[in-house]
Every structure is written in structure tokens, then in C-alpha cells.
């Protein structure tokens, strides 16, 4: 079955530490890939997206993600986490341009 | 970036009543709007897609007579939960897409928490 998996429900890191959030997808073809961040009281904000081309994608707020076709993965990374990065992060895919399929999310907690 | 608002942000209603949730694109014209439902600790599930002036397209398993969607203008879509029951309690999120209508231009509202007593 087609699916998007975020294996980590909850991750805790110290401020300044590096971060990697995992995302795997199961589709017959390479989908469009997205990472969103959801903060309380705010709408989902797009961090970055991959459609084609360079497999290392740079996003906003210092985030990047790497598409690995062989692993069907699109992991999100940040070299140094800030306390303001604490939020819920969603990986999403789209097979065409009209419907997003979301993973279950990873809650990031940042300790000072 | 583009701004999408939702009203109300939180609503509590009695079982059997109907509730209307508004989704507005504040600074752009939204040709397409999407309605999602998010359960606690779960992902967003697409309920329906609506294009301005057309009937909404509902996802499999979503009752169109229960979740009425109207997209009467390029800046406003409404979701009405009719005869709400406790199992309809959830977080409802809308998103709006601009001229290209695709997922790459979707902007999300902050969500509406519905609690049915």
C-alpha cells in the first residue's frame, strides 16, 4: 500500500545539537516530496520541497533535506537546532500536483 | 508568504447541531481550497478539494452530506459539519492554493478545533 512513514514520533535534542528527522515513502514512482512545520496556533508552513534535480534541497530556517531514491527517503536535517525550532514536523508526498499525503508527524522538543 | 485564516479557531457544540467553519485567503485569490482533518497524534487526512464555483470533490470514505463544502468566492470556503456527533470532534485545517492550483502553492490555515459534546 502507498504510505508515508515518519518512524520517530517524538525527538528531544539539546539546543545547538544537530537534528535529523526521518521520512520514508512507499510509492511506485518518485513522488513530489515536502516537509512542513506546524506550530501551535499557526498553520503548516512549508520548509522545503523536492520535485526534481539536485537531491539536496535547501529550505527556510536553515533546514535541508536529501532525497535518496535507493532508500525511498527524504530526511530533514539541521546542523544546529534553536529553541524556536520546537514544533511538529510533517513529511508529505504528492504523486501529482493536486493531493498531499502526510506522514504522522514528529514532535521535536528542544532543551536549553 | 500568503496568509490563510480560519474562523473560529475553537468551537464547542452540542450533539445534533451544525457547525460552520470559514477559511479565507487574505491576500491572494484561491482557485482551489482543501479541507483536512487531523486526529490527535495522527497525520492530516484530506477530506475534500474544492474549486471556486464548482462542487467539491470528496475523498473516499468522507460523507458529502455530513461535511458540506461551499467555495462561493475566490477568497472564501466554508465547511459545515451537519448534525455533529462526538466522533466528529477533531482539528479541521484548510489550505488554499493560488493560480496554479497545485500542491506546491498550498498555504495552510491555523486550524479549527471542534469539540462535540
mmCIF file of N, CA and C in Angstrom, chain A residues 32 34 36 38 41-46 49 51 90 94 96-105, chain B residues 34 36 38 41-46 49 59 91 93 101-111:
data_model
loop_
_atom_site.group_PDB
_atom_site.id
_atom_site.type_symbol
_atom_site.label_atom_id
_atom_site.label_comp_id
_atom_site.label_asym_id
_atom_site.label_seq_id
_atom_site.Cartn_x
_atom_site.Cartn_y
_atom_site.Cartn_z
ATOM 1 N N UNK A 32 6.466 13.833 -5.551
ATOM 2 C CA UNK A 32 6.938 15.133 -5.076
ATOM 3 C C UNK A 32 7.029 15.024 -3.552
ATOM 4 N N UNK A 34 7.788 16.869 0.377
ATOM 5 C CA UNK A 34 7.677 18.118 1.119
ATOM 6 C C UNK A 34 7.977 17.876 2.598
ATOM 7 N N UNK A 36 6.870 20.041 6.151
ATOM 8 C CA UNK A 36 6.134 21.154 6.740
ATOM 9 C C UNK A 36 6.402 21.188 8.237
ATOM 10 N N UNK A 38 4.567 22.590 11.886
ATOM 11 C CA UNK A 38 3.322 23.065 12.481
ATOM 12 C C UNK A 38 3.587 23.531 13.900
ATOM 13 N N UNK A 41 -1.200 27.180 17.066
ATOM 14 C CA UNK A 41 -1.864 28.412 16.677
ATOM 15 C C UNK A 41 -1.494 28.936 15.316
ATOM 16 N N UNK A 42 -0.622 28.225 14.626
ATOM 17 C CA UNK A 42 -0.204 28.666 13.297
ATOM 18 C C UNK A 42 -0.458 27.569 12.280
ATOM 19 N N UNK A 43 -0.631 27.970 11.060
ATOM 20 C CA UNK A 43 -0.829 26.998 10.001
ATOM 21 C C UNK A 43 0.455 26.287 9.646
ATOM 22 N N UNK A 44 0.318 25.178 8.961
ATOM 23 C CA UNK A 44 1.510 24.471 8.491
ATOM 24 C C UNK A 44 2.310 25.382 7.568
ATOM 25 N N UNK A 45 3.601 25.391 7.793
ATOM 26 C CA UNK A 45 4.485 26.212 6.977
ATOM 27 C C UNK A 45 5.409 25.309 6.185
ATOM 28 N N UNK A 46 5.544 25.570 4.915
ATOM 29 C CA UNK A 46 6.416 24.784 4.062
ATOM 30 C C UNK A 46 7.877 25.116 4.363
ATOM 31 N N UNK A 49 10.853 21.649 -0.422
ATOM 32 C CA UNK A 49 10.193 20.673 -1.285
ATOM 33 C C UNK A 49 11.179 20.169 -2.327
ATOM 34 N N UNK A 51 11.078 18.392 -6.180
ATOM 35 C CA UNK A 51 10.334 17.941 -7.345
ATOM 36 C C UNK A 51 11.247 17.158 -8.286
ATOM 37 N N UNK A 90 6.036 17.576 9.694
ATOM 38 C CA UNK A 90 5.334 16.617 8.841
ATOM 39 C C UNK A 90 6.044 16.479 7.505
ATOM 40 N N UNK A 94 3.288 13.891 -2.796
ATOM 41 C CA UNK A 94 2.210 14.053 -3.755
ATOM 42 C C UNK A 94 2.620 13.325 -5.030
ATOM 43 N N UNK A 96 0.923 13.607 -7.880
ATOM 44 C CA UNK A 96 0.744 14.605 -8.926
ATOM 45 C C UNK A 96 0.617 15.932 -8.216
ATOM 46 N N UNK A 97 0.031 16.880 -8.817
ATOM 47 C CA UNK A 97 0.064 18.205 -8.193
ATOM 48 C C UNK A 97 -1.230 18.582 -7.514
ATOM 49 N N UNK A 98 -2.077 17.611 -7.175
ATOM 50 C CA UNK A 98 -3.331 18.039 -6.591
ATOM 51 C C UNK A 98 -3.675 17.418 -5.238
ATOM 52 N N UNK A 99 -2.861 16.548 -4.678
ATOM 53 C CA UNK A 99 -3.211 15.970 -3.397
ATOM 54 C C UNK A 99 -1.968 15.637 -2.587
ATOM 55 N N UNK A 100 -1.952 16.134 -1.339
ATOM 56 C CA UNK A 100 -0.854 15.842 -0.433
ATOM 57 C C UNK A 100 -1.208 14.677 0.480
ATOM 58 N N UNK A 101 -0.246 13.774 0.685
ATOM 59 C CA UNK A 101 -0.396 12.689 1.642
ATOM 60 C C UNK A 101 0.630 12.936 2.744
ATOM 61 N N UNK A 102 0.168 13.046 3.979
ATOM 62 C CA UNK A 102 1.034 13.404 5.085
ATOM 63 C C UNK A 102 1.452 12.189 5.895
ATOM 64 N N UNK A 103 2.648 12.253 6.452
ATOM 65 C CA UNK A 103 3.077 11.301 7.459
ATOM 66 C C UNK A 103 2.428 11.652 8.791
ATOM 67 N N UNK A 104 2.705 10.848 9.801
ATOM 68 C CA UNK A 104 2.061 11.031 11.098
ATOM 69 C C UNK A 104 2.712 12.108 11.955
ATOM 70 N N UNK A 105 3.828 12.623 11.506
ATOM 71 C CA UNK A 105 4.447 13.734 12.214
ATOM 72 C C UNK A 105 5.486 13.307 13.239
ATOM 73 N N UNK B 34 -8.528 23.210 0.017
ATOM 74 C CA UNK B 34 -8.512 21.841 0.508
ATOM 75 C C UNK B 34 -8.938 21.833 1.974
ATOM 76 N N UNK B 36 -8.787 19.454 5.428
ATOM 77 C CA UNK B 36 -8.150 18.306 6.061
ATOM 78 C C UNK B 36 -8.730 18.117 7.460
ATOM 79 N N UNK B 38 -7.461 16.383 11.182
ATOM 80 C CA UNK B 38 -6.296 15.868 11.901
ATOM 81 C C UNK B 38 -6.736 15.328 13.246
ATOM 82 N N UNK B 41 -2.290 13.162 17.429
ATOM 83 C CA UNK B 41 -1.098 12.351 17.189
ATOM 84 C C UNK B 41 -1.191 11.573 15.878
ATOM 85 N N UNK B 42 -1.948 12.084 14.953
ATOM 86 C CA UNK B 42 -2.048 11.449 13.641
ATOM 87 C C UNK B 42 -1.834 12.496 12.556
ATOM 88 N N UNK B 43 -1.737 12.015 11.349
ATOM 89 C CA UNK B 43 -1.448 12.921 10.251
ATOM 90 C C UNK B 43 -2.708 13.632 9.777
ATOM 91 N N UNK B 44 -2.528 14.581 8.899
ATOM 92 C CA UNK B 44 -3.653 15.263 8.283
ATOM 93 C C UNK B 44 -4.221 14.356 7.195
ATOM 94 N N UNK B 45 -5.532 14.225 7.211
ATOM 95 C CA UNK B 45 -6.196 13.421 6.199
ATOM 96 C C UNK B 45 -7.025 14.347 5.315
ATOM 97 N N UNK B 46 -6.787 14.290 4.019
ATOM 98 C CA UNK B 46 -7.543 15.131 3.105
ATOM 99 C C UNK B 46 -8.997 14.670 3.072
ATOM 100 N N UNK B 49 -11.546 18.465 -1.849
ATOM 101 C CA UNK B 49 -10.923 19.527 -2.634
ATOM 102 C C UNK B 49 -12.029 20.323 -3.299
ATOM 103 N N UNK B 59 -12.953 12.874 -0.767
ATOM 104 C CA UNK B 59 -12.137 11.669 -0.703
ATOM 105 C C UNK B 59 -13.004 10.474 -0.301
ATOM 106 N N UNK B 91 -9.600 18.263 14.726
ATOM 107 C CA UNK B 91 -8.954 19.508 14.315
ATOM 108 C C UNK B 91 -9.101 19.587 12.802
ATOM 109 N N UNK B 93 -8.431 21.584 9.297
ATOM 110 C CA UNK B 93 -7.472 22.520 8.703
ATOM 111 C C UNK B 93 -7.813 22.734 7.238
ATOM 112 N N UNK B 101 -2.993 26.195 -8.686
ATOM 113 C CA UNK B 101 -3.892 25.189 -8.133
ATOM 114 C C UNK B 101 -3.226 23.935 -7.613
ATOM 115 N N UNK B 102 -1.922 23.897 -7.580
ATOM 116 C CA UNK B 102 -1.255 22.670 -7.207
ATOM 117 C C UNK B 102 -0.763 22.638 -5.783
ATOM 118 N N UNK B 103 -0.239 21.470 -5.383
ATOM 119 C CA UNK B 103 0.235 21.321 -4.007
ATOM 120 C C UNK B 103 1.428 22.217 -3.725
ATOM 121 N N UNK B 104 2.157 22.613 -4.769
ATOM 122 C CA UNK B 104 3.339 23.402 -4.497
ATOM 123 C C UNK B 104 3.023 24.823 -4.099
ATOM 124 N N UNK B 105 1.780 25.253 -4.229
ATOM 125 C CA UNK B 105 1.417 26.600 -3.827
ATOM 126 C C UNK B 105 0.375 26.601 -2.731
ATOM 127 N N UNK B 106 0.257 25.559 -1.959
ATOM 128 C CA UNK B 106 -0.731 25.483 -0.895
ATOM 129 C C UNK B 106 -0.284 26.246 0.334
ATOM 130 N N UNK B 107 -1.196 27.053 0.878
ATOM 131 C CA UNK B 107 -0.957 27.772 2.120
ATOM 132 C C UNK B 107 -2.020 27.341 3.121
ATOM 133 N N UNK B 108 -1.563 27.046 4.333
ATOM 134 C CA UNK B 108 -2.449 26.434 5.315
ATOM 135 C C UNK B 108 -2.979 27.435 6.338
ATOM 136 N N UNK B 109 -4.220 27.223 6.743
ATOM 137 C CA UNK B 109 -4.787 27.988 7.833
ATOM 138 C C UNK B 109 -4.338 27.402 9.166
ATOM 139 N N UNK B 110 -4.625 28.115 10.264
ATOM 140 C CA UNK B 110 -4.164 27.678 11.587
ATOM 141 C C UNK B 110 -5.005 26.561 12.191
ATOM 142 N N UNK B 111 -6.132 26.237 11.570
ATOM 143 C CA UNK B 111 -6.937 25.134 12.072
ATOM 144 C C UNK B 111 -8.072 25.566 12.973
#
